């Protein structure tokens, strides 16, 4: 079959040439000829995709094509920069721009040379290098919309294991530190068990503080200490100069003031980690605990002579897990049970093997398919080494469409063990050109389908879900992460810059093929000191889960433009960034994620005409970020994220087209003027934070929201902390935001009577009322509202009496009440809502008994229902 990466590159080059042909009219004929040759090349690869080949000649041809595509892409991007700079000059300057004419001639000659090479390559190899078909059933690619619904991250066979560990944590020595190591082979589920234990209500209630620290092989004791310290203070920067012993004393001081603490150390490889962490615990006889996971038996035994040895799954448990992963809440068809039991039994009780094989089975529904998998299981799973496991992952990988394959491999750019925000991953996929447009969906919607597909196939681990059920954070399992890195490196998809025994100074290994670079903050300065120069590089990533930022000097910033002049993606939130004149020359940037002490967004940012996503995290003490750039003339800009409210400029007369903005998070209320929102009429997500009184009351305030005909998510966050005045929503609020599906209010201090205006929102599915969103002790909603509401979240409200029934929330599915300590009862009438499946009570003690009554009623109705209560009352779970 044609290589996924090469086909993707050719397809992207075609799109790149088509989109920019009007900008390169000076050498239009040459580009048109090149475009025609690339189209022939794409057709050749599409034909080859129907076959498979193990020919080394075919692999060599793919590499030649890939290099040729890179050259064509480079010369196109160079010319676009030259053309842009030329067009920005005035008429007089353009007439006498001799340098531009010289550059055009040189580029035209280069383009002509490339298309002649492409033509020759195609003609010379069309017959002799045609891939030879292999007799095999071609893979049946299923659309990404298929697959079981996302459920809770359940693991079969772990309940007993979890209860044992929980009992050791909660009921162990009451006056001394105890360490509970969870030991087992890779893929046995050590981390999963530890997460299950931590999420248990008995553990949450039994410990004053709990902190999770991923250790891994490349740990630093100081970083572990800083991660623990984050649990007690947000002022981490005050302790960055402390050594390990100093940090241990600081943490010990904090611990001595509170109750007992639990530290979870995930993936420990060396015993000395334990010695260092034990020093942070004060000798105050409170029964502190350490839970750790490790695959090394000697490390576990060093921590405790009696570690918890994680057992293998039984064949029955393995089959049960297989069925859950393949069919979700459904059952295994009778004709597949025998094959399924044999496949599950061949996994050797290893949960990872079961999960991965389930991914390979996803979408296969015939006995022939399952018999073919059954024949291949043993040879892969009985040999416990990494290479065979990676080959086994490829069974699932080969089932993906080419687009989803690229997205999966690309996910390996994040560090091992990194919790990946789904929205960031989706934005990056789009910026990298991995998501192809479709008429019926936005790029973001398509990308979300791809991510769900990867989760359904067990190639990406779901960590958290949003209130609307979509993925919030995810992670790659270590084995799958290694697969992505290995596969991507072999296909020149991205390179990791790191030090090795052979290369003590971090450097780019292959300047001819590097397109995307990943680097850790700890090695960045050493890398920049080599003054790298890599014109081919299009993306630069520097991720870190730690709080400490690496400072970049002005000279370092200059190096980015000099080393990577054609860069499209820059994600360096872990670095402290400084704006520079050279940075503004990176015209091809599509995605920027930076942090620094920014007081304003410079006007020069308006030159980034390709920019799609801009993420700015500022540490300034200013209450707002002044946006001086003409973002309304940046027609590709889709998402603007700032961690403080942004003050937006008014659109200029010259910018006639509507903005492409879909996300504005966060903006100041005074920026929501009519002309601004009319320009941003395609917004889907809007977060407004600041002093809301004037915004809600003035005629030119909240009424301007009617300009947003596509708005789906709206946040109103009032920054005024001490205000006795009760605010009001306009009577026609439901008409202003009739398309909103998710609404979040915080500190808005509305009276409960105002909630009737929300009840009329015809599209509202998720309503979150955070601290002081509504004031007063009584809420009696009227019948007939909230017709589409599925999730209702009320937090820190003064509510005492709530008169509600199934007539008020006819299709409500989830109810969450947090710190509503004055609420007397949850209306028992809510049990009559057919769709109600879950109620969560957190620190809402008075209402517990009424919630239990709802549980009983649901049980009598034989409806699956879950009641979660915190703090927990007893050993028994309030769940049916």
PDB file of N, CA, C and O in Angstrom, residues 53-112:
ATOM      1  N   UNK A  53       2.978  -4.018  -0.516  1.00  0.00           N
ATOM      2  CA  UNK A  53       4.273  -4.390  -1.083  1.00  0.00           C
ATOM      3  C   UNK A  53       5.324  -4.436   0.001  1.00  0.00           C
ATOM      4  O   UNK A  53       5.327  -3.604   0.908  1.00  0.00           O
ATOM      5  N   UNK A  54       6.194  -5.430  -0.098  1.00  0.00           N
ATOM      6  CA  UNK A  54       7.323  -5.509   0.822  1.00  0.00           C
ATOM      7  C   UNK A  54       8.632  -5.236   0.083  1.00  0.00           C
ATOM      8  O   UNK A  54       9.712  -5.575   0.533  1.00  0.00           O
ATOM      9  N   UNK A  55       8.529  -4.601  -1.073  1.00  0.00           N
ATOM     10  CA  UNK A  55       9.680  -4.331  -1.916  1.00  0.00           C
ATOM     11  C   UNK A  55      10.542  -3.216  -1.339  1.00  0.00           C
ATOM     12  O   UNK A  55      10.044  -2.146  -0.978  1.00  0.00           O
ATOM     13  N   UNK A  56      11.851  -3.458  -1.247  1.00  0.00           N
ATOM     14  CA  UNK A  56      12.782  -2.425  -0.793  1.00  0.00           C
ATOM     15  C   UNK A  56      12.870  -1.309  -1.823  1.00  0.00           C
ATOM     16  O   UNK A  56      13.066  -0.138  -1.480  1.00  0.00           O
ATOM     17  N   UNK A  57      12.703  -1.677  -3.099  1.00  0.00           N
ATOM     18  CA  UNK A  57      12.704  -0.653  -4.153  1.00  0.00           C
ATOM     19  C   UNK A  57      11.541   0.319  -3.962  1.00  0.00           C
ATOM     20  O   UNK A  57      11.680   1.519  -4.172  1.00  0.00           O
ATOM     21  N   UNK A  58      10.410  -0.239  -3.550  1.00  0.00           N
ATOM     22  CA  UNK A  58       9.240   0.603  -3.304  1.00  0.00           C
ATOM     23  C   UNK A  58       9.507   1.562  -2.164  1.00  0.00           C
ATOM     24  O   UNK A  58       9.164   2.747  -2.230  1.00  0.00           O
ATOM     25  N   UNK A  59      10.135   1.098  -1.114  1.00  0.00           N
ATOM     26  CA  UNK A  59      10.480   1.963   0.015  1.00  0.00           C
ATOM     27  C   UNK A  59      11.425   3.078  -0.417  1.00  0.00           C
ATOM     28  O   UNK A  59      11.295   4.228   0.025  1.00  0.00           O
ATOM     29  N   UNK A  60      12.381   2.734  -1.267  1.00  0.00           N
ATOM     30  CA  UNK A  60      13.315   3.748  -1.760  1.00  0.00           C
ATOM     31  C   UNK A  60      12.599   4.797  -2.601  1.00  0.00           C
ATOM     32  O   UNK A  60      12.893   5.986  -2.532  1.00  0.00           O
ATOM     33  N   UNK A  61      11.650   4.334  -3.427  1.00  0.00           N
ATOM     34  CA  UNK A  61      10.877   5.269  -4.244  1.00  0.00           C
ATOM     35  C   UNK A  61      10.096   6.235  -3.353  1.00  0.00           C
ATOM     36  O   UNK A  61      10.046   7.436  -3.606  1.00  0.00           O
ATOM     37  N   UNK A  62       9.487   5.707  -2.273  1.00  0.00           N
ATOM     38  CA  UNK A  62       8.722   6.558  -1.360  1.00  0.00           C
ATOM     39  C   UNK A  62       9.617   7.625  -0.734  1.00  0.00           C
ATOM     40  O   UNK A  62       9.205   8.781  -0.578  1.00  0.00           O
ATOM     41  N   UNK A  63      10.825   7.250  -0.366  1.00  0.00           N
ATOM     42  CA  UNK A  63      11.741   8.226   0.226  1.00  0.00           C
ATOM     43  C   UNK A  63      12.118   9.315  -0.784  1.00  0.00           C
ATOM     44  O   UNK A  63      12.230  10.490  -0.428  1.00  0.00           O
ATOM     45  N   UNK A  64      12.302   8.913  -2.035  1.00  0.00           N
ATOM     46  CA  UNK A  64      12.626   9.898  -3.068  1.00  0.00           C
ATOM     47  C   UNK A  64      11.459  10.854  -3.273  1.00  0.00           C
ATOM     48  O   UNK A  64      11.647  12.064  -3.418  1.00  0.00           O
ATOM     49  N   UNK A  65      10.258  10.298  -3.297  1.00  0.00           N
ATOM     50  CA  UNK A  65       9.072  11.148  -3.453  1.00  0.00           C
ATOM     51  C   UNK A  65       8.961  12.111  -2.281  1.00  0.00           C
ATOM     52  O   UNK A  65       8.673  13.299  -2.450  1.00  0.00           O
ATOM     53  N   UNK A  66       9.198  11.592  -1.074  1.00  0.00           N
ATOM     54  CA  UNK A  66       9.080  12.426   0.122  1.00  0.00           C
ATOM     55  C   UNK A  66      10.056  13.594   0.075  1.00  0.00           C
ATOM     56  O   UNK A  66       9.695  14.738   0.369  1.00  0.00           O
ATOM     57  N   UNK A  67      11.299  13.336  -0.317  1.00  0.00           N
ATOM     58  CA  UNK A  67      12.291  14.410  -0.402  1.00  0.00           C
ATOM     59  C   UNK A  67      11.905  15.420  -1.485  1.00  0.00           C
ATOM     60  O   UNK A  67      12.106  16.630  -1.320  1.00  0.00           O
ATOM     61  N   UNK A  68      11.356  14.907  -2.588  1.00  0.00           N
ATOM     62  CA  UNK A  68      10.951  15.802  -3.665  1.00  0.00           C
ATOM     63  C   UNK A  68       9.807  16.719  -3.204  1.00  0.00           C
ATOM     64  O   UNK A  68       9.772  17.904  -3.527  1.00  0.00           O
ATOM     65  N   UNK A  69       8.877  16.152  -2.464  1.00  0.00           N
ATOM     66  CA  UNK A  69       7.761  16.950  -1.944  1.00  0.00           C
ATOM     67  C   UNK A  69       8.273  18.019  -0.997  1.00  0.00           C
ATOM     68  O   UNK A  69       7.822  19.172  -1.024  1.00  0.00           O
ATOM     69  N   UNK A  70       9.215  17.650  -0.128  1.00  0.00           N
ATOM     70  CA  UNK A  70       9.801  18.627   0.788  1.00  0.00           C
ATOM     71  C   UNK A  70      10.403  19.801   0.027  1.00  0.00           C
ATOM     72  O   UNK A  70      10.215  20.968   0.388  1.00  0.00           O
ATOM     73  N   UNK A  71      11.145  19.499  -1.048  1.00  0.00           N
ATOM     74  CA  UNK A  71      11.784  20.560  -1.824  1.00  0.00           C
ATOM     75  C   UNK A  71      10.746  21.477  -2.469  1.00  0.00           C
ATOM     76  O   UNK A  71      10.889  22.707  -2.477  1.00  0.00           O
ATOM     77  N   UNK A  72       9.696  20.867  -3.005  1.00  0.00           N
ATOM     78  CA  UNK A  72       8.640  21.662  -3.635  1.00  0.00           C
ATOM     79  C   UNK A  72       7.941  22.540  -2.610  1.00  0.00           C
ATOM     80  O   UNK A  72       7.620  23.711  -2.878  1.00  0.00           O
ATOM     81  N   UNK A  73       7.705  21.984  -1.431  1.00  0.00           N
ATOM     82  CA  UNK A  73       7.044  22.749  -0.377  1.00  0.00           C
ATOM     83  C   UNK A  73       7.929  23.906   0.089  1.00  0.00           C
ATOM     84  O   UNK A  73       7.450  25.026   0.319  1.00  0.00           O
ATOM     85  N   UNK A  74       9.223  23.645   0.188  1.00  0.00           N
ATOM     86  CA  UNK A  74      10.153  24.683   0.644  1.00  0.00           C
ATOM     87  C   UNK A  74      10.205  25.857  -0.326  1.00  0.00           C
ATOM     88  O   UNK A  74      10.146  27.018   0.076  1.00  0.00           O
ATOM     89  N   UNK A  75      10.315  25.534  -1.601  1.00  0.00           N
ATOM     90  CA  UNK A  75      10.439  26.619  -2.575  1.00  0.00           C
ATOM     91  C   UNK A  75       9.135  27.419  -2.652  1.00  0.00           C
ATOM     92  O   UNK A  75       9.144  28.643  -2.855  1.00  0.00           O
ATOM     93  N   UNK A  76       8.001  26.735  -2.476  1.00  0.00           N
ATOM     94  CA  UNK A  76       6.712  27.441  -2.450  1.00  0.00           C
ATOM     95  C   UNK A  76       6.648  28.403  -1.275  1.00  0.00           C
ATOM     96  O   UNK A  76       6.250  29.566  -1.417  1.00  0.00           O
ATOM     97  N   UNK A  77       7.022  27.914  -0.087  1.00  0.00           N
ATOM     98  CA  UNK A  77       6.970  28.757   1.112  1.00  0.00           C
ATOM     99  C   UNK A  77       7.929  29.938   1.024  1.00  0.00           C
ATOM    100  O   UNK A  77       7.615  31.053   1.452  1.00  0.00           O
ATOM    101  N   UNK A  78       9.111  29.697   0.464  1.00  0.00           N
ATOM    102  CA  UNK A  78      10.074  30.798   0.298  1.00  0.00           C
ATOM    103  C   UNK A  78       9.488  31.895  -0.583  1.00  0.00           C
ATOM    104  O   UNK A  78       9.612  33.084  -0.296  1.00  0.00           O
ATOM    105  N   UNK A  79       8.866  31.455  -1.653  1.00  0.00           N
ATOM    106  CA  UNK A  79       8.326  32.457  -2.573  1.00  0.00           C
ATOM    107  C   UNK A  79       7.169  33.211  -1.948  1.00  0.00           C
ATOM    108  O   UNK A  79       7.000  34.413  -2.188  1.00  0.00           O
ATOM    109  N   UNK A  80       6.361  32.537  -1.165  1.00  0.00           N
ATOM    110  CA  UNK A  80       5.240  33.209  -0.521  1.00  0.00           C
ATOM    111  C   UNK A  80       5.721  34.310   0.413  1.00  0.00           C
ATOM    112  O   UNK A  80       5.122  35.390   0.489  1.00  0.00           O
ATOM    113  N   UNK A  81       6.805  34.041   1.143  1.00  0.00           N
ATOM    114  CA  UNK A  81       7.373  35.066   2.015  1.00  0.00           C
ATOM    115  C   UNK A  81       7.863  36.241   1.191  1.00  0.00           C
ATOM    116  O   UNK A  81       7.598  37.409   1.501  1.00  0.00           O
ATOM    117  N   UNK A  82       8.599  35.934   0.118  1.00  0.00           N
ATOM    118  CA  UNK A  82       9.120  36.988  -0.747  1.00  0.00           C
ATOM    119  C   UNK A  82       7.985  37.808  -1.370  1.00  0.00           C
ATOM    120  O   UNK A  82       8.024  39.039  -1.419  1.00  0.00           O
ATOM    121  N   UNK A  83       6.938  37.108  -1.797  1.00  0.00           N
ATOM    122  CA  UNK A  83       5.802  37.784  -2.407  1.00  0.00           C
ATOM    123  C   UNK A  83       5.078  38.677  -1.407  1.00  0.00           C
ATOM    124  O   UNK A  83       4.671  39.797  -1.739  1.00  0.00           O
ATOM    125  N   UNK A  84       4.913  38.174  -0.181  1.00  0.00           N
ATOM    126  CA  UNK A  84       4.245  38.949   0.861  1.00  0.00           C
ATOM    127  C   UNK A  84       5.028  40.221   1.172  1.00  0.00           C
ATOM    128  O   UNK A  84       4.455  41.316   1.280  1.00  0.00           O
ATOM    129  N   UNK A  85       6.337  40.086   1.332  1.00  0.00           N
ATOM    130  CA  UNK A  85       7.163  41.254   1.638  1.00  0.00           C
ATOM    131  C   UNK A  85       7.121  42.274   0.493  1.00  0.00           C
ATOM    132  O   UNK A  85       7.111  43.481   0.727  1.00  0.00           O
ATOM    133  N   UNK A  86       7.077  41.771  -0.729  1.00  0.00           N
ATOM    134  CA  UNK A  86       7.029  42.657  -1.888  1.00  0.00           C
ATOM    135  C   UNK A  86       5.690  43.412  -1.943  1.00  0.00           C
ATOM    136  O   UNK A  86       5.644  44.621  -2.188  1.00  0.00           O
ATOM    137  N   UNK A  87       4.575  42.693  -1.673  1.00  0.00           N
ATOM    138  CA  UNK A  87       3.261  43.324  -1.746  1.00  0.00           C
ATOM    139  C   UNK A  87       3.028  44.324  -0.618  1.00  0.00           C
ATOM    140  O   UNK A  87       2.203  45.225  -0.728  1.00  0.00           O
ATOM    141  N   UNK A  88       3.756  44.163   0.498  1.00  0.00           N
ATOM    142  CA  UNK A  88       3.604  45.090   1.619  1.00  0.00           C
ATOM    143  C   UNK A  88       4.260  46.443   1.356  1.00  0.00           C
ATOM    144  O   UNK A  88       4.031  47.404   2.094  1.00  0.00           O
ATOM    145  N   UNK A  89       5.081  46.513   0.316  1.00  0.00           N
ATOM    146  CA  UNK A  89       5.745  47.779  -0.011  1.00  0.00           C
ATOM    147  C   UNK A  89       4.793  48.676  -0.802  1.00  0.00           C
ATOM    148  O   UNK A  89       3.831  48.209  -1.412  1.00  0.00           O
ATOM    149  N   UNK A  90       5.085  49.980  -0.800  1.00  0.00           N
ATOM    150  CA  UNK A  90       4.243  50.895  -1.580  1.00  0.00           C
ATOM    151  C   UNK A  90       4.561  50.772  -3.070  1.00  0.00           C
ATOM    152  O   UNK A  90       5.510  50.103  -3.465  1.00  0.00           O
ATOM    153  N   UNK A  91       3.739  51.419  -3.884  1.00  0.00           N
ATOM    154  CA  UNK A  91       3.852  51.264  -5.339  1.00  0.00           C
ATOM    155  C   UNK A  91       5.233  51.656  -5.849  1.00  0.00           C
ATOM    156  O   UNK A  91       5.836  50.959  -6.682  1.00  0.00           O
ATOM    157  N   UNK A  92       5.770  52.766  -5.365  1.00  0.00           N
ATOM    158  CA  UNK A  92       7.091  53.242  -5.812  1.00  0.00           C
ATOM    159  C   UNK A  92       8.178  52.220  -5.471  1.00  0.00           C
ATOM    160  O   UNK A  92       9.050  51.913  -6.289  1.00  0.00           O
ATOM    161  N   UNK A  93       8.122  51.691  -4.242  1.00  0.00           N
ATOM    162  CA  UNK A  93       9.132  50.718  -3.808  1.00  0.00           C
ATOM    163  C   UNK A  93       9.050  49.436  -4.629  1.00  0.00           C
ATOM    164  O   UNK A  93      10.060  48.808  -4.936  1.00  0.00           O
ATOM    165  N   UNK A  94       7.812  49.017  -4.973  1.00  0.00           N
ATOM    166  CA  UNK A  94       7.659  47.782  -5.742  1.00  0.00           C
ATOM    167  C   UNK A  94       8.253  47.916  -7.144  1.00  0.00           C
ATOM    168  O   UNK A  94       8.826  46.960  -7.683  1.00  0.00           O
ATOM    169  N   UNK A  95       8.117  49.102  -7.731  1.00  0.00           N
ATOM    170  CA  UNK A  95       8.644  49.313  -9.085  1.00  0.00           C
ATOM    171  C   UNK A  95      10.153  49.128  -9.123  1.00  0.00           C
ATOM    172  O   UNK A  95      10.713  48.546 -10.062  1.00  0.00           O
ATOM    173  N   UNK A  96      10.825  49.606  -8.096  1.00  0.00           N
ATOM    174  CA  UNK A  96      12.293  49.562  -8.082  1.00  0.00           C
ATOM    175  C   UNK A  96      12.826  48.445  -7.173  1.00  0.00           C
ATOM    176  O   UNK A  96      13.955  48.496  -6.709  1.00  0.00           O
ATOM    177  N   UNK A  97      12.002  47.440  -6.916  1.00  0.00           N
ATOM    178  CA  UNK A  97      12.434  46.326  -6.071  1.00  0.00           C
ATOM    179  C   UNK A  97      13.213  45.321  -6.917  1.00  0.00           C
ATOM    180  O   UNK A  97      12.709  44.275  -7.334  1.00  0.00           O
ATOM    181  N   UNK A  98      14.479  45.660  -7.198  1.00  0.00           N
ATOM    182  CA  UNK A  98      15.332  44.815  -8.041  1.00  0.00           C
ATOM    183  C   UNK A  98      15.578  43.469  -7.379  1.00  0.00           C
ATOM    184  O   UNK A  98      15.615  42.424  -8.043  1.00  0.00           O
ATOM    185  N   UNK A  99      15.724  43.473  -6.057  1.00  0.00           N
ATOM    186  CA  UNK A  99      15.994  42.231  -5.333  1.00  0.00           C
ATOM    187  C   UNK A  99      14.858  41.231  -5.516  1.00  0.00           C
ATOM    188  O   UNK A  99      15.081  40.026  -5.667  1.00  0.00           O
ATOM    189  N   UNK A 100      13.629  41.748  -5.537  1.00  0.00           N
ATOM    190  CA  UNK A 100      12.477  40.860  -5.721  1.00  0.00           C
ATOM    191  C   UNK A 100      12.517  40.210  -7.100  1.00  0.00           C
ATOM    192  O   UNK A 100      12.278  38.997  -7.239  1.00  0.00           O
ATOM    193  N   UNK A 101      12.809  40.988  -8.125  1.00  0.00           N
ATOM    194  CA  UNK A 101      12.865  40.441  -9.482  1.00  0.00           C
ATOM    195  C   UNK A 101      13.931  39.357  -9.591  1.00  0.00           C
ATOM    196  O   UNK A 101      13.721  38.315 -10.216  1.00  0.00           O
ATOM    197  N   UNK A 102      15.062  39.600  -8.955  1.00  0.00           N
ATOM    198  CA  UNK A 102      16.151  38.617  -8.968  1.00  0.00           C
ATOM    199  C   UNK A 102      15.734  37.329  -8.255  1.00  0.00           C
ATOM    200  O   UNK A 102      15.995  36.224  -8.729  1.00  0.00           O
ATOM    201  N   UNK A 103      15.037  37.509  -7.120  1.00  0.00           N
ATOM    202  CA  UNK A 103      14.581  36.345  -6.354  1.00  0.00           C
ATOM    203  C   UNK A 103      13.558  35.546  -7.136  1.00  0.00           C
ATOM    204  O   UNK A 103      13.568  34.314  -7.140  1.00  0.00           O
ATOM    205  N   UNK A 104      12.657  36.247  -7.819  1.00  0.00           N
ATOM    206  CA  UNK A 104      11.627  35.581  -8.617  1.00  0.00           C
ATOM    207  C   UNK A 104      12.267  34.711  -9.688  1.00  0.00           C
ATOM    208  O   UNK A 104      11.874  33.551  -9.900  1.00  0.00           O
ATOM    209  N   UNK A 105      13.268  35.254 -10.369  1.00  0.00           N
ATOM    210  CA  UNK A 105      13.935  34.483 -11.422  1.00  0.00           C
ATOM    211  C   UNK A 105      14.605  33.238 -10.845  1.00  0.00           C
ATOM    212  O   UNK A 105      14.522  32.145 -11.424  1.00  0.00           O
ATOM    213  N   UNK A 106      15.261  33.416  -9.702  1.00  0.00           N
ATOM    214  CA  UNK A 106      15.962  32.283  -9.077  1.00  0.00           C
ATOM    215  C   UNK A 106      14.969  31.203  -8.643  1.00  0.00           C
ATOM    216  O   UNK A 106      15.197  30.003  -8.856  1.00  0.00           O
ATOM    217  N   UNK A 107      13.860  31.638  -8.065  1.00  0.00           N
ATOM    218  CA  UNK A 107      12.864  30.673  -7.601  1.00  0.00           C
ATOM    219  C   UNK A 107      12.188  29.977  -8.781  1.00  0.00           C
ATOM    220  O   UNK A 107      11.891  28.777  -8.719  1.00  0.00           O
ATOM    221  N   UNK A 108      11.948  30.728  -9.854  1.00  0.00           N
ATOM    222  CA  UNK A 108      11.346  30.128 -11.042  1.00  0.00           C
ATOM    223  C   UNK A 108      12.229  29.022 -11.594  1.00  0.00           C
ATOM    224  O   UNK A 108      11.744  27.951 -11.983  1.00  0.00           O
ATOM    225  N   UNK A 109      13.536  29.292 -11.629  1.00  0.00           N
ATOM    226  CA  UNK A 109      14.479  28.275 -12.104  1.00  0.00           C
ATOM    227  C   UNK A 109      14.474  27.058 -11.188  1.00  0.00           C
ATOM    228  O   UNK A 109      14.532  25.908 -11.644  1.00  0.00           O
ATOM    229  N   UNK A 110      14.380  27.306  -9.871  1.00  0.00           N
ATOM    230  CA  UNK A 110      14.366  26.210  -8.906  1.00  0.00           C
ATOM    231  C   UNK A 110      13.096  25.375  -9.049  1.00  0.00           C
ATOM    232  O   UNK A 110      13.129  24.140  -9.000  1.00  0.00           O
ATOM    233  N   UNK A 111      11.964  26.050  -9.240  1.00  0.00           N
ATOM    234  CA  UNK A 111      10.694  25.348  -9.418  1.00  0.00           C
ATOM    235  C   UNK A 111      10.732  24.493 -10.684  1.00  0.00           C
ATOM    236  O   UNK A 111      10.297  23.340 -10.689  1.00  0.00           O
ATOM    237  N   UNK A 112      11.267  25.060 -11.747  1.00  0.00           N
ATOM    238  CA  UNK A 112      11.363  24.320 -13.005  1.00  0.00           C
ATOM    239  C   UNK A 112      12.215  23.065 -12.836  1.00  0.00           C
ATOM    240  O   UNK A 112      11.858  21.985 -13.324  1.00  0.00           O
TER     241      UNK A 112
END
